[in-house]
Coordinates of C-alpha atoms in Angstrom, one line a residue:
M178 CA 216.7 -25.9 38.6
K179 CA 220.3 -26.9 40.7
M180 CA 220.1 -24.1 42.1
N181 CA 216.7 -23.8 42.9
S182 CA 216.7 -27.4 44.5
F183 CA 219.9 -25.9 46.2
G184 CA 217.7 -22.8 47.7
N185 CA 214.3 -24.2 48.9
A186 CA 216.8 -26.7 50.3
S187 CA 218.7 -24.2 52.6
G188 CA 215.4 -22.4 52.8
L189 CA 214.1 -25.0 54.8
M190 CA 217.0 -26.0 57.1
K191 CA 216.8 -22.0 58.0
Q192 CA 213.6 -22.6 58.3
G193 CA 213.8 -25.6 60.5
L194 CA 216.2 -24.6 62.6
F195 CA 213.7 -21.7 63.1
L196 CA 211.1 -23.8 64.4
L197 CA 214.0 -25.4 66.8
L198 CA 214.8 -22.5 68.1
L199 CA 211.4 -21.7 69.1
L200 CA 210.4 -24.5 70.5
M201 CA 213.5 -24.2 72.8
L202 CA 212.9 -21.3 73.8
L203 CA 209.1 -22.3 74.5
M204 CA 209.7 -25.5 75.8
P205 CA 209.9 -23.9 79.8
E206 CA 207.1 -22.4 79.2
I207 CA 205.4 -25.8 77.9
Q208 CA 207.2 -28.0 81.0
K209 CA 205.8 -25.9 83.5
R210 CA 202.2 -24.9 82.0
G211 CA 202.1 -29.2 80.7
Q212 CA 204.6 -31.5 82.4
V213 CA 205.5 -32.8 79.3
L214 CA 208.7 -34.3 80.5
P215 CA 208.9 -36.2 84.0
S216 CA 210.7 -34.1 86.9
N217 CA 212.2 -35.5 89.4
P218 CA 212.0 -32.6 92.3
L219 CA 215.2 -31.6 93.7
R220 CA 216.5 -32.9 97.3
G221 CA 217.1 -30.6 100.1
A222 CA 215.1 -27.4 101.7
F223 CA 214.5 -24.8 99.4
A224 CA 212.6 -21.5 100.1
V225 CA 209.0 -22.0 98.3
V226 CA 209.4 -19.5 95.9
P227 CA 206.0 -17.5 94.3
Q228 CA 204.6 -17.4 90.7
P229 CA 205.8 -14.3 88.8
D230 CA 202.5 -11.9 89.9
L231 CA 202.4 -8.5 88.2
N232 CA 199.7 -7.3 91.2
T233 CA 203.0 -6.6 92.8
L234 CA 204.0 -3.8 90.3
N235 CA 204.0 -0.3 92.2
W236 CA 206.0 3.0 91.6
A237 CA 208.4 2.5 94.1
G238 CA 209.3 -0.5 93.3
W239 CA 209.5 0.2 89.8
I240 CA 211.7 3.2 90.6
D241 CA 214.6 1.4 93.2
G242 CA 214.8 -1.9 90.9
S243 CA 212.9 -4.7 93.6
F244 CA 210.6 -4.8 91.3
Q245 CA 212.3 -6.3 88.5
Q246 CA 215.0 -7.8 90.7
Q247 CA 211.9 -9.9 92.1
M248 CA 210.4 -11.0 88.7
T249 CA 213.7 -11.7 87.5
D250 CA 213.9 -14.4 91.4
R251 CA 210.5 -15.8 90.4
I252 CA 211.0 -16.2 86.6
E253 CA 213.9 -18.0 87.1
A254 CA 213.0 -20.3 90.0
N255 CA 209.8 -21.6 88.6
I256 CA 210.8 -21.6 84.9
G257 CA 210.0 -25.5 83.1
F258 CA 212.9 -27.4 83.4
R259 CA 214.3 -26.2 86.6
D260 CA 215.0 -29.4 88.1
W261 CA 216.7 -30.9 85.3
L262 CA 218.5 -27.8 84.6
V263 CA 219.9 -27.9 88.3
R264 CA 221.1 -31.2 87.7
L265 CA 223.1 -30.6 84.8
N266 CA 224.8 -27.9 86.3
N267 CA 225.5 -29.6 89.2
Q268 CA 227.1 -33.0 87.6
L269 CA 229.1 -30.6 85.2
N270 CA 231.2 -28.8 88.7
Y271 CA 230.8 -32.6 90.0
S272 CA 232.4 -33.8 87.1
L273 CA 234.3 -31.6 85.7
Y274 CA 235.6 -29.8 88.9
S275 CA 235.4 -32.4 91.6
Q276 CA 233.0 -29.6 92.9
V277 CA 229.5 -30.5 95.0
K278 CA 227.2 -27.8 95.1
A279 CA 224.7 -29.1 98.0
E280 CA 224.9 -26.6 101.8
G281 CA 226.6 -28.4 104.2
V282 CA 228.6 -30.9 102.3
V283 CA 231.7 -31.2 101.2
M284 CA 234.1 -34.3 99.0
G285 CA 236.8 -35.7 101.0
R286 CA 239.8 -37.6 99.1
N287 CA 239.1 -41.2 97.9
G288 CA 235.7 -40.0 96.8
E289 CA 234.1 -39.5 100.6
F290 CA 231.3 -37.2 100.3
F291 CA 230.6 -35.7 104.7
E292 CA 228.2 -33.2 106.5
E293 CA 231.0 -30.8 107.1
D294 CA 230.1 -30.3 110.4
Y295 CA 230.4 -33.9 111.5
I296 CA 234.6 -33.2 110.4
K297 CA 234.1 -30.1 112.8
A298 CA 232.9 -31.9 115.5
Y299 CA 235.5 -33.9 115.6
M300 CA 238.2 -31.5 115.0
G301 CA 237.0 -29.9 118.2
Q302 CA 235.6 -26.7 116.3
F303 CA 232.0 -27.0 118.6
F304 CA 233.7 -28.0 121.9
V305 CA 232.0 -25.8 124.1
G306 CA 233.9 -26.4 127.5
K307 CA 234.5 -29.3 130.5
S308 CA 232.7 -27.9 133.0
A309 CA 229.2 -27.8 130.9
W310 CA 230.1 -32.0 130.5
E311 CA 230.8 -32.5 134.1
G312 CA 227.0 -30.8 135.3
K313 CA 225.9 -32.8 132.8
A314 CA 227.8 -36.1 133.4
A315 CA 226.8 -35.8 137.9
R316 CA 223.5 -34.9 137.1
L317 CA 223.2 -38.0 135.1
K318 CA 224.4 -40.2 138.0
A319 CA 222.4 -39.1 140.3
V320 CA 219.7 -39.9 137.6
Q321 CA 221.5 -43.2 137.4
D322 CA 221.5 -44.6 140.5
T323 CA 218.0 -43.3 141.0
L324 CA 216.4 -44.9 138.2
A325 CA 218.5 -48.1 140.0
A326 CA 216.5 -48.0 143.2
L327 CA 213.7 -48.4 141.0
G328 CA 214.5 -50.9 139.3
K329 CA 215.6 -49.6 136.1
S330 CA 218.4 -49.1 133.4
L331 CA 219.4 -45.7 132.3
L332 CA 222.4 -46.2 128.8
V333 CA 224.1 -43.6 126.8
V334 CA 224.9 -44.9 123.4
F335 CA 227.7 -42.6 121.7
E336 CA 226.8 -43.5 118.2
P337 CA 229.5 -43.5 115.6
G338 CA 230.6 -40.6 113.8
K339 CA 232.3 -39.9 110.0
G340 CA 234.8 -37.8 111.1
S341 CA 236.2 -40.0 114.0
F342 CA 235.5 -43.2 111.3
Y343 CA 236.8 -41.7 108.8
P344 CA 240.1 -38.7 109.3
E345 CA 242.4 -39.8 106.9
R346 CA 239.7 -39.5 104.2
F347 CA 239.3 -35.2 104.7
P348 CA 239.1 -32.4 101.9
D349 CA 242.5 -31.2 101.6
N350 CA 241.9 -27.8 103.4
Y351 CA 241.6 -29.4 106.8
A352 CA 245.2 -30.9 106.4
N353 CA 247.3 -28.4 108.4
I354 CA 244.4 -27.9 111.0
A355 CA 245.0 -29.4 115.4
K356 CA 242.3 -31.4 116.2
G357 CA 241.5 -29.8 119.8
E358 CA 239.4 -31.2 122.1
S359 CA 236.1 -32.3 120.5
N360 CA 232.8 -32.9 122.9
Y361 CA 232.8 -36.3 122.9
D362 CA 236.8 -36.7 123.7
C363 CA 235.9 -35.1 127.2
F364 CA 232.1 -36.2 127.8
K365 CA 232.4 -40.5 127.6
D366 CA 235.9 -39.8 129.8
I367 CA 233.6 -37.6 132.5
L368 CA 230.8 -40.2 132.1
A369 CA 233.0 -43.2 132.0
G370 CA 234.8 -41.5 135.8
K371 CA 232.0 -40.8 136.6
G372 CA 230.3 -44.4 136.5
V373 CA 227.6 -43.6 134.4
N374 CA 226.6 -46.5 131.9
V375 CA 228.2 -45.9 128.5
L376 CA 228.4 -47.5 125.0
D377 CA 231.2 -46.3 123.1
L378 CA 230.0 -47.5 119.4
N379 CA 232.4 -44.9 118.0
R380 CA 235.3 -46.1 119.0
F381 CA 233.8 -49.8 118.2
F382 CA 233.2 -48.7 114.7
V383 CA 236.6 -48.0 114.7
E384 CA 237.8 -50.9 115.6
Q385 CA 236.4 -52.6 113.2
K386 CA 237.5 -50.4 110.6
Q387 CA 239.8 -52.8 108.8
T388 CA 238.4 -56.0 109.2
A389 CA 234.7 -55.6 108.3
P390 CA 234.1 -57.4 105.0
Y391 CA 231.8 -54.7 104.3
L392 CA 231.6 -50.4 104.5
L393 CA 230.3 -49.4 108.2
F394 CA 230.1 -46.0 106.6
P395 CA 228.5 -45.7 103.2
H396 CA 230.6 -43.4 100.8
T397 CA 227.5 -41.9 100.2
G398 CA 225.6 -41.1 102.8
T399 CA 226.2 -39.6 106.1
H400 CA 224.5 -42.2 108.8
W401 CA 226.1 -45.5 109.4
S402 CA 225.3 -48.7 106.7
Y403 CA 223.2 -51.4 107.2
F404 CA 225.7 -54.0 108.0
G405 CA 227.4 -51.1 110.5
A406 CA 223.6 -50.2 112.5
A407 CA 223.1 -54.5 112.8
L408 CA 226.3 -54.8 114.2
A409 CA 225.4 -52.3 116.5
V410 CA 221.7 -53.2 117.4
D411 CA 223.7 -57.1 117.8
T412 CA 226.2 -54.4 120.4
T413 CA 224.1 -52.7 121.9
L414 CA 221.5 -56.0 123.0
K415 CA 224.7 -57.5 124.8
Y416 CA 225.3 -55.4 126.4
L417 CA 221.4 -54.6 127.3
R418 CA 221.9 -58.1 128.8
Q419 CA 224.1 -57.8 130.7
L420 CA 223.0 -54.3 132.4
H421 CA 219.7 -55.3 132.9
G422 CA 218.4 -58.3 132.9
P423 CA 218.9 -61.8 130.3
A424 CA 215.1 -60.6 128.9
I425 CA 216.6 -59.1 126.0
P426 CA 216.8 -62.0 122.7
A427 CA 220.0 -62.7 121.3
M428 CA 220.0 -61.0 117.3
H429 CA 221.5 -63.3 114.3
L430 CA 222.4 -62.9 111.0
D431 CA 220.1 -65.1 108.8
S432 CA 221.3 -64.3 105.5
L433 CA 221.9 -60.6 103.7
M434 CA 219.4 -59.3 100.8
D435 CA 219.9 -59.6 97.5
F436 CA 219.2 -55.8 96.7
Q437 CA 220.4 -53.9 94.1
G438 CA 221.3 -50.7 94.2
V439 CA 222.0 -48.0 97.3
R440 CA 218.9 -48.8 99.8
H441 CA 217.8 -45.3 101.4
P442 CA 219.9 -43.9 103.6
D443 CA 222.9 -45.3 102.2
D444 CA 222.4 -42.5 99.6
D445 CA 221.3 -39.8 101.4
I446 CA 224.4 -37.2 101.0
W447 CA 224.6 -38.3 97.1
L448 CA 220.8 -37.3 96.7
A449 CA 221.4 -33.9 98.6
L450 CA 223.9 -33.3 95.1
N451 CA 221.1 -33.4 93.1
L452 CA 223.1 -34.5 90.1
L453 CA 221.8 -36.7 87.0
A454 CA 224.1 -39.7 87.7
P455 CA 222.9 -42.4 90.0
T456 CA 224.2 -43.5 93.2
P457 CA 227.5 -45.6 92.7
S458 CA 227.4 -48.8 93.8
Q459 CA 229.5 -49.7 97.4
N460 CA 230.7 -52.6 98.8
L461 CA 227.6 -52.5 100.7
A462 CA 224.9 -55.1 101.9
Y463 CA 221.4 -55.6 103.6
P464 CA 221.3 -57.9 106.5
V465 CA 218.3 -60.2 107.1
L466 CA 218.0 -60.0 110.9
R467 CA 216.5 -62.5 113.3
F468 CA 215.6 -62.7 116.9
D469 CA 215.9 -65.5 119.3
T470 CA 212.0 -65.9 120.3
L471 CA 210.9 -64.6 123.8
P472 CA 207.1 -64.8 125.1
E473 CA 205.9 -61.2 124.9
E474 CA 205.3 -60.6 128.6
S475 CA 208.4 -61.6 129.5
K476 CA 210.1 -58.5 127.3
Y477 CA 210.9 -55.2 128.9
K478 CA 209.8 -51.7 127.9
L479 CA 212.4 -49.6 126.5
L480 CA 212.3 -45.8 126.3
V481 CA 214.6 -44.0 123.6
A482 CA 216.0 -40.1 123.1
G483 CA 217.7 -39.6 120.4
D484 CA 218.9 -38.6 116.5
S485 CA 218.3 -39.9 112.9
F486 CA 220.7 -42.9 113.3
Y487 CA 218.1 -44.5 115.2
F488 CA 216.0 -45.1 112.5
N489 CA 218.0 -47.7 110.6
W490 CA 217.0 -49.4 113.3
Q491 CA 213.5 -49.0 113.1
S492 CA 214.1 -50.0 109.3
D493 CA 215.2 -53.7 110.3
G494 CA 212.5 -54.4 113.1
A495 CA 215.6 -54.5 115.5
M496 CA 214.0 -52.6 118.8
F497 CA 210.1 -54.0 117.4
H498 CA 211.8 -57.7 118.0
A499 CA 213.8 -56.9 120.9
F500 CA 211.6 -54.9 122.9
K501 CA 208.1 -55.1 124.3
N502 CA 207.9 -51.2 123.9
C503 CA 210.4 -49.1 122.0
D504 CA 209.2 -45.9 121.6
F505 CA 212.0 -43.1 120.1
W506 CA 211.9 -39.8 121.0
Y507 CA 213.1 -38.2 118.2
Y508 CA 215.5 -35.0 118.9
N509 CA 213.6 -35.4 122.5
S510 CA 210.4 -33.7 119.7
S511 CA 208.6 -36.1 117.9
V512 CA 207.2 -39.2 119.0
W513 CA 207.7 -42.5 117.0
G514 CA 206.6 -45.9 117.9
R515 CA 207.3 -49.5 118.3
E516 CA 205.4 -49.5 114.5
G517 CA 207.5 -46.8 113.3
V518 CA 205.1 -44.8 112.7
E519 CA 205.3 -41.5 114.1
T520 CA 202.7 -41.0 117.2
G521 CA 202.8 -37.0 118.5
K522 CA 205.0 -34.7 119.8
T523 CA 206.7 -35.2 123.8
A524 CA 205.0 -32.0 124.9
N525 CA 201.8 -34.0 125.0
L526 CA 203.0 -36.1 126.9
D527 CA 203.0 -37.3 130.6
F528 CA 206.3 -37.6 130.7
R529 CA 206.7 -38.6 134.0
N530 CA 204.1 -41.5 133.6
E531 CA 206.3 -42.2 130.3
V532 CA 209.5 -42.4 132.5
I533 CA 208.0 -44.6 135.4
G534 CA 206.6 -47.1 132.8
R535 CA 209.4 -47.8 130.8
D536 CA 212.4 -50.5 132.1
I537 CA 215.4 -49.0 130.2
I538 CA 216.2 -45.7 129.6
M539 CA 218.7 -44.6 126.5
I540 CA 219.8 -41.6 125.6
M541 CA 221.5 -41.9 121.7
I542 CA 224.0 -39.3 120.0
T543 CA 226.3 -39.2 117.2
E544 CA 229.2 -37.2 117.3
R545 CA 227.9 -34.0 115.1
F546 CA 224.7 -33.1 117.4
T547 CA 227.0 -34.2 120.9
H548 CA 226.9 -30.1 122.1
N549 CA 223.0 -30.6 121.7
F550 CA 223.5 -33.7 124.3
A551 CA 219.8 -35.1 124.2
W552 CA 217.6 -31.9 123.3
N553 CA 217.2 -31.5 126.8
F554 CA 215.5 -34.8 127.5
D555 CA 218.4 -35.3 129.8
E556 CA 217.7 -32.1 132.6
Q557 CA 214.1 -33.3 132.4
L558 CA 214.7 -36.4 133.8
F559 CA 216.9 -34.6 136.6
N560 CA 214.4 -32.5 136.6
L561 CA 211.4 -35.1 137.6
F562 CA 213.8 -36.5 140.4
Y563 CA 215.8 -34.0 141.6
P564 CA 213.4 -30.6 140.9
N565 CA 214.2 -27.1 141.4
Q566 CA 218.0 -27.5 141.6
L567 CA 219.6 -27.2 137.7
D568 CA 221.6 -23.6 138.2
P569 CA 220.3 -21.2 136.3
I570 CA 222.7 -20.3 133.8
E571 CA 223.3 -23.7 133.3
F572 CA 219.6 -23.9 132.0
F573 CA 220.0 -21.3 129.5
A574 CA 223.7 -22.4 128.9
N575 CA 221.8 -25.8 128.0
R576 CA 219.0 -24.2 125.9
E577 CA 222.3 -22.1 123.5
R578 CA 223.5 -25.2 123.2
M579 CA 220.6 -27.2 122.1
A580 CA 219.4 -24.5 119.6
N581 CA 221.4 -25.1 116.1
D582 CA 220.6 -21.6 114.7
Q583 CA 221.6 -20.2 118.1
F584 CA 224.8 -22.1 118.6
M585 CA 226.4 -21.7 115.4
R586 CA 225.9 -18.1 115.9
L587 CA 228.0 -18.7 119.1
V588 CA 230.3 -20.8 117.2
D589 CA 231.3 -18.0 115.1
E590 CA 231.0 -14.6 117.4
A591 CA 233.7 -16.9 119.3
R592 CA 235.9 -17.1 116.6
A593 CA 235.6 -13.8 116.1
S594 CA 236.4 -12.2 119.3
G595 CA 239.5 -14.5 120.1
I596 CA 237.3 -15.9 123.1
S597 CA 236.4 -20.2 124.2
L598 CA 232.8 -21.0 122.8
E599 CA 232.6 -21.7 126.5
E600 CA 233.0 -18.0 127.3
R601 CA 230.8 -16.8 124.7
I602 CA 228.3 -19.2 125.7
R603 CA 228.2 -18.5 129.1
G604 CA 228.0 -14.8 128.6
E605 CA 224.5 -15.3 126.7
A606 CA 223.3 -17.2 129.5
E607 CA 223.8 -15.0 131.6
F608 CA 222.3 -12.3 129.4
L609 CA 219.4 -14.4 129.2
L610 CA 219.5 -15.0 132.7
Y611 CA 219.5 -11.1 133.8
E612 CA 217.1 -10.5 130.6
D613 CA 214.8 -13.1 132.7
H614 CA 215.4 -11.9 136.0
Q615 CA 214.5 -8.6 135.1
K616 CA 211.1 -9.9 133.4
N617 CA 210.3 -12.0 135.6
P618 CA 211.9 -12.1 139.5
E619 CA 209.6 -13.8 141.0
K620 CA 210.1 -17.2 139.7
Y621 CA 214.1 -16.2 141.1
T622 CA 213.6 -16.4 145.0
S623 CA 215.1 -19.8 145.7
R624 CA 218.4 -20.5 146.8
E625 CA 219.8 -22.6 143.9
T626 CA 218.7 -19.6 141.3
M627 CA 219.6 -16.1 143.5
I628 CA 222.8 -17.1 144.5
P629 CA 224.1 -17.8 141.3
I630 CA 222.6 -14.7 140.0
L631 CA 224.0 -12.7 143.2
M632 CA 227.0 -14.5 141.7
M633 CA 227.1 -13.0 138.5
S634 CA 226.3 -9.5 140.1
I635 CA 229.5 -9.7 141.6
R636 CA 231.5 -10.5 138.6
H637 CA 229.4 -7.9 135.9
T638 CA 230.2 -5.2 139.3
P639 CA 233.9 -3.9 138.9
E640 CA 234.1 -1.9 142.0
W641 CA 232.6 -5.1 144.0
L642 CA 234.4 -7.6 142.4
E643 CA 238.0 -5.9 143.5
K644 CA 236.8 -5.8 146.8
V645 CA 235.7 -9.7 147.0
K646 CA 239.4 -9.9 145.5
A647 CA 240.9 -8.5 148.0
K648 CA 239.3 -10.6 150.5
A649 CA 239.8 -13.8 148.5
E650 CA 244.0 -13.2 148.9
E651 CA 244.0 -12.3 152.6
K652 CA 242.1 -15.4 153.2
G653 CA 243.4 -17.4 151.3
L654 CA 240.7 -18.8 149.1
P655 CA 239.5 -19.1 145.3
L656 CA 238.2 -16.1 143.8
D657 CA 235.3 -18.7 142.8
E658 CA 235.5 -19.7 145.7
M659 CA 234.3 -15.7 147.9
I660 CA 232.4 -15.2 145.3
R661 CA 229.9 -17.8 145.8
L662 CA 230.8 -16.9 150.0
D663 CA 229.6 -13.6 149.5
A664 CA 226.9 -14.1 147.0
T665 CA 225.5 -17.0 149.9
W666 CA 225.9 -14.1 152.5
I667 CA 224.2 -11.7 150.6
Y668 CA 221.7 -14.3 150.1
E669 CA 221.0 -15.3 154.0
N670 CA 221.0 -11.6 155.7
D671 CA 219.9 -9.2 152.8
F672 CA 217.9 -10.9 150.5
V673 CA 216.1 -13.1 152.8
P674 CA 214.7 -11.5 155.1
K675 CA 213.5 -8.8 152.9
L676 CA 211.6 -11.9 151.4
N677 CA 210.4 -12.6 154.6
A678 CA 209.3 -8.9 155.1
K679 CA 207.7 -8.7 152.1
K680 CA 205.4 -11.8 152.2
E681 CA 204.1 -10.2 155.8
K682 CA 202.9 -7.3 154.4

């Protein structure tokens, strides 16, 4: 009897284990079809992978194995509990090996998380050269002077970047890499030298770093903390009051919210890691802001072109209370109104009316995106008041700097070729200009557009360039100046007469 009891118990155990194993094998399919357990979607950008489909089967795909690989990829991407499994894998890598699995994110010393592009920008790996910033600064000064004559103000705000703020917390692999000149380093000094209105919150944050009672940057986020954003609002409003006039209310930190946990976006990097663990607590504070009351009709109208740092201000209603109108042009692409709602696209607006209807124009940029500066908003301003005066090579160079995928490709190509990024961007811009000139020659008839094309032709024609070099040495002139003089002579004495003759026909 005892043996039978033991045998029965053993058999039941085997059956139970078999059923448990079978259930484990079936659970992903059950979860996929019925969502037995709630699923927390993964954060970040993911390509949508279609469901497995036998209708895609064909003979060629079966023979070369592409069908089998496609089916494997589709099954893995659509399996039940996939979100849980990805988070579990990421959590194990983080907890056991201090590794993070998120595109563009690195973990530095003391558990500090960075978007790596902020580090690269700070280190100077995205430096586009001094000449680009000299040109932009000169054009911004011209715009600022024109706006001032119309009773309006222009302000460039350098937002803080985590690269400048925490260089001592970079990952160890940056310890032996020398810091080069960054776009921020170069541009802020040139703007100041030209007399352009600049508010450097990047430097301000570094100065406040040791004395601030709460974190100015969350360990788990890429943007300024809400407390840091409040300090930035106060500093910005004080600067604008001095710059433009008194009808900007003072801001007061009324109290701190009794907020349990971490408020978004203080956790934006942590969420992108797709872990199981909740966001760790930090020395963060969430201020309640109060503004002095001013008559609505006396408030100024503000237009801001900038990046995602502005959204913290919008979340706290800072600009809503301070200005009569405060539209935000996110990346100079989408329009966000005073109430914090996306209302349309900048491409559908009358640019002239939008600018002329404002009292203050503000450009905000963080360190990571300085090479993208203003996403062409500054050049639109310049073209509004000084049409058709932008160098065509700079037009295409600016376009390459703005398009982030294109820009990163040029960064990699410059490094691989052992040339400066400035040189690589100029080469790309010259190619694009040449290509466009071949397709649309009628666009290039003015002095401003043709002389750069003729100069480019001289530089890229060896025999012609040698003759110009000889003339430069003979006259004791710099080569670039001699190239410009020759290009100007050709434009005036050859191109223009031919153009006029063509028009007469």
